[in-house]
Each structure stands twice: as C-alpha cells, then as structure tokens.
C-alpha cells in the first residue's frame, strides 16, 4: 500500500517528521556551548514562542508575496553579533538536521533567504553591519548585514572623492548584492560590486572561519558573483573604493510614444552601450495617464543618467552621439557623488544623508520580476508590440540598463558573472500589485510578457541576472537535484561558469547543507 503514496506526499511527510523532531532545548544548549557567549543566547535567538519572532521574521521581507502565513517558517531566527555565533548556528543546525538560510537585507526576489521547502533556521546578519573605511588605502571592510545605504553613508563621512560601484536601492543588503554581482550608476567605468572585492571573511559548513588566503582562490572566485548562499556564510567583505570627481551631473529627458519615444528608444539601443564609460544613461519605461486628457493610457520613457563630470562637458558629448534625445541644460543638475546616490534612491539631493541609514523601505508591495539580456537592437515594430502588452497592466515597468565600457573588457570567466562583452543592455521586468488575491493573475501576466520578448533577447541560453531571482527559470525540488536538473536554471544565470561553480560547491559543501531552490547541486561521486 505504501508503494501507492504519491512522491509529493512522501516529501511532505518527511518534512513534517523532521520539523516536529527539532529539539529546541538541545539546539539552545549547543549554541551556548559553541558560541562561548552563553549569557547572550536569549538576546541572539528568537524562537517561535518569542513575542518578537513574527515581527523579526517579517521585518526584512520586502516582497509581500512571502508574508503568506501558510509558507514554511524557520524553527528559530539567530541574529548574531559575532562570527562565533554564526559558527555555533551552523554546527548546531547540522546536529539537529536542519538547514541554514542567511539573510542580509531580505531583498531576494523569490524569498530564498527566509523561505524554504525543508526545515531550516535563519541567520539574520542585521546586527553585523559595521563599515570601516580606510581612506588612505582606498578600501573598506563591510560586514554582511550592512545595507548599501550604510556603506555609501560611511564612505561619505570620510571622503568626498571616493565612492563604490553598487546599486541604487539603499535598503539592499550588502551580503546578497555583492555576492551576486551588483551593478549601479558607475559600473560601466568601474565594473560590478563583486569585481571590486579583494578579500572576504567566510564561515564554511564545518564552522571554520576563513579569509581569501585560507579559503583558496576557487572558493573566493565563486562567492564573487555566484552568490554566497550555496557555499557558507560571508560575514564581511573587503572592497576597493573608487575615485569620483567632486562634481557629477545627473540628467533626465522624458518622452512618451506620442513624442517619438519609440524612435528615440530604438536609437538609444545603438548608443547607450557605446558612450564613454563616464556616462551612464538608462531607460525606465512605464504606463502613464496623459496630462492632455486623452482617454487612453500611454507609454512614457524616462532617459535618466549620471555623468562623472560637469554639465559643460556632458552636453556636447550627448548632442554629438545622441542628438535625438534633445537634452537641455535645464534638465541637468550638478551635485556631489553622494548627492547623486540620494537622487537615484528617489530622494531630493538636499535630503539629509541620514536617510541612507534607514533599513526599511518606505513602502512595500506584492511583486514579480524577471530579467533578460539584449544583444541586438529590438525593432520599432517589436517595441510597439511591447507597448501594447505593457498597457494591459498599468502597474508594470521596465528598467533598461546599458552595458559596455569596462564591462566589455572583463572576461566572462573572470568571475561567475558572465554577462560581459556582447550584451548591449539588460532588462528588468517588474509588475506590482496590492492584494494577495491578484497574485496569480499578475504572475501569469508577467509570464506572458516574458514569452512575448523571447524572440528579441539572448538565447541558447536565454540569460538572466542572478540577483533578480526567478524560480520560473527552474528550481531544485529536493536536496538531491542532479547537475542536469539544476543546469536548467544555472546555465541561464552563469553560462559556462556553472560547471565550475558546481565543482566548487561539491568541494566546499559535499553534504549540500547550504541548500535552497536555486543553490548549486553536489556532483555524484561518478561526476566529480
């Protein structure tokens, strides 16, 4: 009779058995012993019976899809203040047969840092977020729980002419952002955040605390673009800071499709990735209601950018290479680099820099995102079809990020991040909504949009950006997923680097302790 039980039921029953057998008292005793800080255990661990458990769990959930009460919850949450407590969490979890999910800022698009199909605990790095800037050596040690805003703020307090090439959203956690690549407004000149990492502090599956030298170059290579969650816990990064001029220029020109926006965007495709590396010019596309009172919604394209220099040098460059944009002096503003950080984060340039220290987003929503890479211009006819699709859902938008510059000069295999030469720009697709009842409809709409774009983007494989996690690309349904099964999604994120990443995973975590639905598989003995 047991032979007739569906596989999914067996998996569910196994989950319930292991979860119910979790010995919380034994874990706490183990944690106290191995962390060598017994008096702080109660402050460091929130169990399911703790009144702070739910608020702590939900505090870093950025996508409301994952507030669903039916989703599996961690056995407990550890908020370490010292590496020894991370080590203790790993050692004691292994003894209890539960896995560890690591959370930095909680921006994982598919909730993989705080949701799991198998019994788990969360190690939340929120209390390990120091940023130590060394101006003389133009470097900084940044703990994994820091946000990008906290990093930018710390740099600004020490120097007006140093910056860091990372993302625009200040509440994003450094841990996930850097380990997955991380791009921003100056990446065409300086590369990704992960390209500017020179050391790391890491705890492996055995609880060993390692740095670049002791972990070895293979593992150091893997965590700079391959994500850290498959390999262990990265609790600090040493990053190189980069020079920025005292004055930079931000600029914007908005066009609707009635104002030749389609033609201008078509030209943008041929221009933006070829501009000198000091210029970043992206395009944000959304649905708007015309101010003229027309009955129908239309498409608006915001061409916004940053120039590492002054207006007088920017304008001739744009007018020569992209006169169709019609950029005017009054659409340009000079400011400091740290003020441009505020600007691209959605704040006024005159806002107090203290807002960068806020770890909580001002508003949250339900959302679904996807990504693509474009290697040849999309025709105006195809763009018009895209507009027709976007207008179906007024809460949708696209962000088109130009590549080129230094990104084209770095080898695909230099780090796990392979999207270098030949990529004109990246697309992020996003749709947001307000209630759980809309989720199925909105996700299906996003899948239709993604299907429409298939002929116009990269193929064999159709590539994607790992930091825009998308379980539609494929997932590991169990801990024993094979190389072939995982390659369905892995080749899309990492191309030919996927094989090396799997080998590093197999060597560093042979029991697959650090597992999630898109973690690297462990090769079978025959495949090693």
CSV table of N, CA, C and O in Angstrom, one decimal, residues 408-502:
chain,number,residue,atom,x,y,z
A,408,UNK,N,32.7,45.4,-20.9
A,408,UNK,CA,33.0,44.6,-22.1
A,408,UNK,C,34.5,44.2,-22.2
A,408,UNK,O,34.9,43.4,-23.1
A,409,UNK,N,35.3,44.7,-21.2
A,409,UNK,CA,36.7,44.4,-21.2
A,409,UNK,C,37.0,43.2,-20.3
A,409,UNK,O,38.2,42.7,-20.3
A,410,UNK,N,36.1,42.9,-19.4
A,410,UNK,CA,36.3,41.8,-18.4
A,410,UNK,C,35.9,40.5,-19.0
A,410,UNK,O,34.8,40.4,-19.5
A,411,UNK,N,36.7,39.5,-18.8
A,411,UNK,CA,36.4,38.2,-19.4
A,411,UNK,C,35.2,37.6,-18.7
A,411,UNK,O,34.9,37.8,-17.5
A,412,UNK,N,34.4,36.8,-19.5
A,412,UNK,CA,33.2,36.1,-18.9
A,412,UNK,C,33.5,35.2,-17.8
A,412,UNK,O,32.7,34.9,-16.9
A,413,UNK,N,34.8,34.7,-17.7
A,413,UNK,CA,35.1,33.7,-16.7
A,413,UNK,C,35.9,34.4,-15.6
A,413,UNK,O,36.4,33.6,-14.6
A,414,UNK,N,36.2,35.7,-15.6
A,414,UNK,CA,36.9,36.3,-14.6
A,414,UNK,C,36.3,36.1,-13.2
A,414,UNK,O,36.9,35.9,-12.2
A,415,UNK,N,35.0,36.2,-13.2
A,415,UNK,CA,34.2,35.9,-12.0
A,415,UNK,C,33.0,35.1,-12.5
A,415,UNK,O,32.8,34.9,-13.7
A,416,UNK,N,32.1,34.6,-11.6
A,416,UNK,CA,31.0,33.8,-12.1
A,416,UNK,C,30.0,34.6,-12.9
A,416,UNK,O,29.2,34.0,-13.7
A,417,UNK,N,30.0,35.9,-12.8
A,417,UNK,CA,29.0,36.8,-13.5
A,417,UNK,C,29.5,36.8,-15.0
A,417,UNK,O,30.5,37.4,-15.3
A,418,UNK,N,28.7,36.2,-15.9
A,418,UNK,CA,29.2,36.0,-17.3
A,418,UNK,C,28.8,37.1,-18.3
A,418,UNK,O,29.2,37.0,-19.5
A,419,UNK,N,27.9,38.0,-17.9
A,419,UNK,CA,27.2,38.9,-18.8
A,419,UNK,C,28.1,40.1,-19.2
A,419,UNK,O,27.9,41.2,-18.6
A,420,UNK,N,29.0,39.9,-20.0
A,420,UNK,CA,30.1,40.9,-20.3
A,420,UNK,C,30.0,41.3,-21.8
A,420,UNK,O,29.0,41.9,-22.2
A,421,UNK,N,31.0,41.1,-22.5
A,421,UNK,CA,31.1,41.5,-23.9
A,421,UNK,C,29.9,41.0,-24.7
A,421,UNK,O,29.5,39.8,-24.6
A,422,UNK,N,29.4,41.8,-25.6
A,422,UNK,CA,28.3,41.4,-26.5
A,422,UNK,C,26.9,41.7,-26.0
A,422,UNK,O,25.9,41.7,-26.7
A,423,UNK,N,26.8,42.1,-24.7
A,423,UNK,CA,25.5,42.5,-24.2
A,423,UNK,C,25.3,44.0,-24.3
A,423,UNK,O,26.1,44.8,-23.7
A,424,UNK,N,24.3,44.4,-25.0
A,424,UNK,CA,24.1,45.8,-25.2
A,424,UNK,C,23.4,46.4,-24.0
A,424,UNK,O,23.8,47.5,-23.5
A,425,UNK,N,22.4,45.7,-23.4
A,425,UNK,CA,21.8,46.2,-22.2
A,425,UNK,C,21.0,45.0,-21.6
A,425,UNK,O,20.8,44.0,-22.2
A,426,UNK,N,20.7,45.3,-20.3
A,426,UNK,CA,19.9,44.3,-19.5
A,426,UNK,C,18.5,44.9,-19.3
A,426,UNK,O,18.3,46.1,-19.2
A,427,UNK,N,17.5,44.0,-19.3
A,427,UNK,CA,16.1,44.4,-19.0
A,427,UNK,C,15.7,43.8,-17.6
A,427,UNK,O,15.9,42.6,-17.4
A,428,UNK,N,15.2,44.7,-16.8
A,428,UNK,CA,14.5,44.2,-15.6
A,428,UNK,C,13.0,44.4,-15.8
A,428,UNK,O,12.6,45.6,-16.1
A,429,UNK,N,12.2,43.4,-15.8
A,429,UNK,CA,10.7,43.5,-15.9
A,429,UNK,C,10.1,43.5,-14.5
A,429,UNK,O,10.6,42.7,-13.7
A,430,UNK,N,9.2,44.3,-14.2
A,430,UNK,CA,8.6,44.4,-12.9
A,430,UNK,C,7.1,44.7,-13.0
A,430,UNK,O,6.7,45.5,-13.8
A,431,UNK,N,6.3,44.0,-12.2
A,431,UNK,CA,4.9,44.3,-12.0
A,431,UNK,C,4.6,44.2,-10.5
A,431,UNK,O,5.1,43.3,-9.8
A,432,UNK,N,3.8,45.2,-10.0
A,432,UNK,CA,3.5,45.2,-8.6
A,432,UNK,C,2.0,45.2,-8.5
A,432,UNK,O,1.2,45.6,-9.4
A,433,UNK,N,1.5,44.8,-7.3
A,433,UNK,CA,0.1,44.8,-7.0
A,433,UNK,C,-0.2,44.9,-5.5
A,433,UNK,O,0.8,44.9,-4.8
A,434,UNK,N,-1.4,45.1,-5.1
A,434,UNK,CA,-1.8,45.5,-3.8
A,434,UNK,C,-2.4,44.4,-2.9
A,434,UNK,O,-2.5,44.6,-1.7
A,435,UNK,N,-2.9,43.3,-3.5
A,435,UNK,CA,-3.5,42.3,-2.6
A,435,UNK,C,-3.2,40.9,-3.1
A,435,UNK,O,-2.9,40.6,-4.3
A,436,UNK,N,-3.2,40.0,-2.2
A,436,UNK,CA,-2.8,38.6,-2.4
A,436,UNK,C,-3.7,37.9,-3.5
A,436,UNK,O,-3.3,37.1,-4.2
A,437,UNK,N,-5.0,38.4,-3.5
A,437,UNK,CA,-5.9,37.8,-4.5
A,437,UNK,C,-5.5,38.0,-5.9
A,437,UNK,O,-5.9,37.3,-6.8
A,438,UNK,N,-4.7,39.1,-6.2
A,438,UNK,CA,-4.3,39.4,-7.5
A,438,UNK,C,-3.0,38.6,-8.0
A,438,UNK,O,-2.7,38.6,-9.1
A,439,UNK,N,-2.4,37.9,-7.0
A,439,UNK,CA,-1.1,37.3,-7.3
A,439,UNK,C,-1.1,36.4,-8.5
A,439,UNK,O,-0.2,36.6,-9.4
A,440,UNK,N,-2.0,35.5,-8.6
A,440,UNK,CA,-2.0,34.5,-9.7
A,440,UNK,C,-2.1,35.2,-11.0
A,440,UNK,O,-1.4,34.9,-12.0
A,441,UNK,N,-3.0,36.1,-11.1
A,441,UNK,CA,-3.3,36.9,-12.4
A,441,UNK,C,-2.0,37.7,-12.8
A,441,UNK,O,-1.6,37.7,-13.9
A,442,UNK,N,-1.5,38.4,-11.8
A,442,UNK,CA,-0.3,39.2,-12.1
A,442,UNK,C,0.9,38.4,-12.5
A,442,UNK,O,1.7,38.8,-13.5
A,443,UNK,N,1.1,37.3,-11.9
A,443,UNK,CA,2.3,36.5,-12.2
A,443,UNK,C,2.1,35.9,-13.6
A,443,UNK,O,3.1,35.8,-14.4
A,444,UNK,N,0.9,35.4,-13.9
A,444,UNK,CA,0.6,34.9,-15.2
A,444,UNK,C,0.8,36.0,-16.3
A,444,UNK,O,1.4,35.7,-17.4
A,445,UNK,N,0.4,37.2,-16.0
A,445,UNK,CA,0.6,38.3,-17.0
A,445,UNK,C,2.1,38.5,-17.2
A,445,UNK,O,2.6,38.7,-18.3
A,446,UNK,N,2.9,38.5,-16.1
A,446,UNK,CA,4.4,38.7,-16.3
A,446,UNK,C,5.0,37.6,-17.1
A,446,UNK,O,5.8,37.8,-18.0
A,447,UNK,N,4.5,36.3,-17.0
A,447,UNK,CA,5.0,35.2,-17.8
A,447,UNK,C,4.6,35.4,-19.3
A,447,UNK,O,5.4,35.1,-20.1
A,448,UNK,N,3.5,36.0,-19.5
A,448,UNK,CA,3.1,36.3,-20.9
A,448,UNK,C,4.0,37.3,-21.5
A,448,UNK,O,4.4,37.2,-22.7
A,449,UNK,N,4.3,38.4,-20.7
A,449,UNK,CA,5.2,39.4,-21.2
A,449,UNK,C,6.6,38.8,-21.5
A,449,UNK,O,7.2,39.1,-22.6
A,450,UNK,N,7.0,38.0,-20.7
A,450,UNK,CA,8.4,37.3,-20.8
A,450,UNK,C,8.3,36.5,-22.1
A,450,UNK,O,9.3,36.4,-22.9
A,451,UNK,N,7.2,35.8,-22.3
A,451,UNK,CA,7.1,34.9,-23.5
A,451,UNK,C,7.1,35.8,-24.8
A,451,UNK,O,7.8,35.4,-25.8
A,452,UNK,N,6.5,36.9,-24.7
A,452,UNK,CA,6.4,37.8,-25.9
A,452,UNK,C,7.9,38.3,-26.3
A,452,UNK,O,8.2,38.4,-27.4
A,453,UNK,N,8.7,38.5,-25.3
A,453,UNK,CA,10.0,39.1,-25.5
A,453,UNK,C,11.0,38.0,-26.0
A,453,UNK,O,12.2,38.4,-26.4
A,454,UNK,N,10.7,36.7,-26.0
A,454,UNK,CA,11.6,35.7,-26.3
A,454,UNK,C,12.4,35.9,-27.6
A,454,UNK,O,13.6,35.7,-27.7
A,455,UNK,N,11.7,36.3,-28.7
A,455,UNK,CA,12.5,36.4,-30.0
A,455,UNK,C,13.5,37.5,-30.0
A,455,UNK,O,14.3,37.6,-30.9
A,456,UNK,N,13.4,38.4,-29.1
A,456,UNK,CA,14.2,39.7,-29.2
A,456,UNK,C,15.4,39.7,-28.2
A,456,UNK,O,16.1,40.7,-28.2
A,457,UNK,N,15.6,38.7,-27.4
A,457,UNK,CA,16.6,38.7,-26.4
A,457,UNK,C,17.6,37.6,-26.6
A,457,UNK,O,17.5,36.8,-27.6
A,458,UNK,N,18.6,37.5,-25.7
A,458,UNK,CA,19.6,36.4,-25.8
A,458,UNK,C,18.9,35.0,-25.8
A,458,UNK,O,17.8,34.8,-25.3
A,459,UNK,N,19.6,34.1,-26.5
A,459,UNK,CA,19.1,32.7,-26.5
A,459,UNK,C,20.2,31.7,-26.5
A,459,UNK,O,21.4,32.0,-26.7
A,460,UNK,N,19.9,30.5,-26.1
A,460,UNK,CA,20.8,29.3,-26.1
A,460,UNK,C,22.0,29.6,-25.3
A,460,UNK,O,23.2,29.5,-25.8
A,461,UNK,N,21.9,29.9,-24.0
A,461,UNK,CA,20.7,30.0,-23.2
A,461,UNK,C,20.1,31.5,-23.3
A,461,UNK,O,20.8,32.4,-23.6
A,462,UNK,N,18.8,31.5,-22.9
A,462,UNK,CA,18.2,32.9,-22.6
A,462,UNK,C,18.7,33.3,-21.2
A,462,UNK,O,18.3,32.7,-20.2
A,463,UNK,N,19.6,34.2,-21.2
A,463,UNK,CA,20.3,34.5,-19.9
A,463,UNK,C,19.5,35.4,-19.0
A,463,UNK,O,18.6,36.1,-19.4
A,464,UNK,N,19.9,35.4,-17.7
A,464,UNK,CA,19.2,36.1,-16.7
A,464,UNK,C,20.2,36.6,-15.6
A,464,UNK,O,21.3,36.0,-15.5
A,465,UNK,N,19.9,37.5,-14.8
A,465,UNK,CA,20.7,38.1,-13.8
A,465,UNK,C,20.4,37.4,-12.4
A,465,UNK,O,19.2,37.5,-12.0
A,466,UNK,N,21.3,36.8,-11.8
A,466,UNK,CA,21.1,36.0,-10.6
A,466,UNK,C,20.5,36.8,-9.5
A,466,UNK,O,19.6,36.3,-8.7
A,467,UNK,N,20.8,38.1,-9.4
A,467,UNK,CA,20.3,38.9,-8.3
A,467,UNK,C,18.8,39.3,-8.5
A,467,UNK,O,18.1,39.8,-7.6
A,468,UNK,N,18.3,39.0,-9.7
A,468,UNK,CA,16.9,39.1,-9.9
A,468,UNK,C,16.3,37.7,-10.0
A,468,UNK,O,15.8,37.2,-11.0
A,469,UNK,N,16.4,37.0,-8.9
A,469,UNK,CA,16.0,35.6,-8.8
A,469,UNK,C,14.6,35.4,-9.4
A,469,UNK,O,13.7,36.2,-9.2
A,470,UNK,N,14.5,34.3,-10.1
A,470,UNK,CA,13.3,33.9,-10.8
A,470,UNK,C,13.1,32.4,-10.8
A,470,UNK,O,13.8,31.7,-11.6
A,471,UNK,N,12.3,31.9,-10.0
A,471,UNK,CA,12.1,30.5,-9.9
A,471,UNK,C,11.4,29.9,-11.1
A,471,UNK,O,11.3,28.7,-11.3
A,472,UNK,N,10.8,30.8,-12.0
A,472,UNK,CA,10.2,30.3,-13.2
A,472,UNK,C,11.3,29.7,-14.1
A,472,UNK,O,11.0,28.9,-15.0
A,473,UNK,N,12.5,30.1,-13.9
A,473,UNK,CA,13.6,29.6,-14.8
A,473,UNK,C,13.9,28.1,-14.5
A,473,UNK,O,14.6,27.4,-15.3
A,474,UNK,N,13.5,27.6,-13.3
A,474,UNK,CA,13.8,26.3,-12.9
A,474,UNK,C,14.1,26.3,-11.4
A,474,UNK,O,14.5,27.3,-10.9
A,475,UNK,N,14.0,25.2,-10.8
A,475,UNK,CA,14.3,25.1,-9.3
A,475,UNK,C,14.7,23.7,-9.0
A,475,UNK,O,14.4,22.7,-9.7
A,476,UNK,N,15.4,23.6,-7.8
A,476,UNK,CA,15.7,22.3,-7.2
A,476,UNK,C,14.5,21.9,-6.4
A,476,UNK,O,14.2,22.5,-5.4
A,477,UNK,N,13.9,20.8,-6.7
A,477,UNK,CA,12.7,20.4,-6.0
A,477,UNK,C,13.0,19.6,-4.7
A,477,UNK,O,12.2,19.4,-3.9
A,478,UNK,N,14.3,19.1,-4.7
A,478,UNK,CA,14.7,18.4,-3.5
A,478,UNK,C,16.2,18.6,-3.4
A,478,UNK,O,16.9,19.1,-4.2
A,479,UNK,N,16.7,18.1,-2.2
A,479,UNK,CA,18.1,18.3,-1.9
A,479,UNK,C,19.1,17.5,-2.8
A,479,UNK,O,20.3,17.8,-2.9
A,480,UNK,N,18.5,16.5,-3.5
A,480,UNK,CA,19.4,15.6,-4.3
A,480,UNK,C,19.3,16.0,-5.8
A,480,UNK,O,19.5,15.1,-6.7
A,481,UNK,N,18.9,17.2,-6.1
A,481,UNK,CA,18.8,17.6,-7.5
A,481,UNK,C,20.1,17.3,-8.3
A,481,UNK,O,21.2,17.6,-7.7
A,482,UNK,N,20.0,16.8,-9.5
A,482,UNK,CA,21.2,16.5,-10.3
A,482,UNK,C,21.7,17.7,-11.0
A,482,UNK,O,21.1,18.8,-11.0
A,483,UNK,N,22.9,17.5,-11.5
A,483,UNK,CA,23.6,18.6,-12.3
A,483,UNK,C,22.7,18.9,-13.5
A,483,UNK,O,22.4,20.1,-13.8
A,484,UNK,N,22.1,17.9,-14.2
A,484,UNK,CA,21.3,18.2,-15.3
A,484,UNK,C,20.0,19.0,-14.9
A,484,UNK,O,19.6,19.9,-15.6
A,485,UNK,N,19.4,18.6,-13.8
A,485,UNK,CA,18.2,19.3,-13.4
A,485,UNK,C,18.5,20.8,-13.0
A,485,UNK,O,17.8,21.7,-13.4
A,486,UNK,N,19.6,21.0,-12.3
A,486,UNK,CA,20.0,22.4,-11.9
A,486,UNK,C,20.5,23.2,-13.0
A,486,UNK,O,20.4,24.4,-13.0
A,487,UNK,N,21.1,22.6,-14.1
A,487,UNK,CA,21.6,23.3,-15.2
A,487,UNK,C,20.5,24.0,-16.0
A,487,UNK,O,20.8,25.0,-16.7
A,488,UNK,N,19.2,23.6,-15.8
A,488,UNK,CA,18.1,24.2,-16.5
A,488,UNK,C,18.1,25.7,-16.1
A,488,UNK,O,17.8,26.6,-17.0
A,489,UNK,N,18.3,26.0,-14.8
A,489,UNK,CA,18.3,27.4,-14.4
A,489,UNK,C,19.8,27.9,-14.3
A,489,UNK,O,20.0,29.1,-14.6
A,490,UNK,N,20.7,27.1,-14.0
A,490,UNK,CA,22.1,27.5,-13.7
A,490,UNK,C,22.8,28.1,-14.9
A,490,UNK,O,23.5,29.0,-14.9
A,491,UNK,N,22.5,27.5,-16.1
A,491,UNK,CA,23.2,28.0,-17.3
A,491,UNK,C,22.7,29.3,-17.7
A,491,UNK,O,23.4,30.1,-18.3
A,492,UNK,N,21.4,29.6,-17.3
A,492,UNK,CA,20.8,30.9,-17.7
A,492,UNK,C,21.5,32.1,-16.8
A,492,UNK,O,21.7,33.2,-17.3
A,493,UNK,N,21.8,31.8,-15.6
A,493,UNK,CA,22.4,32.8,-14.8
A,493,UNK,C,23.9,32.9,-15.0
A,493,UNK,O,24.5,34.0,-15.0
A,494,UNK,N,24.6,31.7,-15.3
A,494,UNK,CA,26.0,31.7,-15.2
A,494,UNK,C,26.7,31.2,-16.5
A,494,UNK,O,27.9,31.1,-16.5
A,495,UNK,N,25.9,30.7,-17.5
A,495,UNK,CA,26.5,30.2,-18.7
A,495,UNK,C,27.5,29.1,-18.4
A,495,UNK,O,27.3,28.3,-17.6
A,496,UNK,N,28.7,29.2,-19.1
A,496,UNK,CA,29.7,28.1,-18.9
A,496,UNK,C,30.4,28.1,-17.5
A,496,UNK,O,31.1,27.2,-17.2
A,497,UNK,N,30.2,29.2,-16.7
A,497,UNK,CA,30.7,29.2,-15.4
A,497,UNK,C,30.0,28.3,-14.4
A,497,UNK,O,30.5,28.0,-13.3
A,498,UNK,N,28.8,27.8,-14.8
A,498,UNK,CA,28.0,27.0,-14.0
A,498,UNK,C,28.8,25.7,-13.6
A,498,UNK,O,28.7,25.3,-12.4
A,499,UNK,N,29.4,25.1,-14.5
A,499,UNK,CA,30.1,23.8,-14.2
A,499,UNK,C,31.2,24.1,-13.1
A,499,UNK,O,31.3,23.3,-12.2
A,500,UNK,N,32.0,25.1,-13.2
A,500,UNK,CA,33.0,25.4,-12.2
A,500,UNK,C,32.4,25.7,-10.9
A,500,UNK,O,32.9,25.2,-9.8
A,501,UNK,N,31.3,26.4,-10.9
A,501,UNK,CA,30.6,26.7,-9.6
A,501,UNK,C,30.1,25.4,-8.9
A,501,UNK,O,30.2,25.3,-7.7
A,502,UNK,N,29.6,24.5,-9.7
A,502,UNK,CA,29.1,23.2,-9.1
A,502,UNK,C,30.3,22.4,-8.5
A,502,UNK,O,30.2,21.8,-7.5
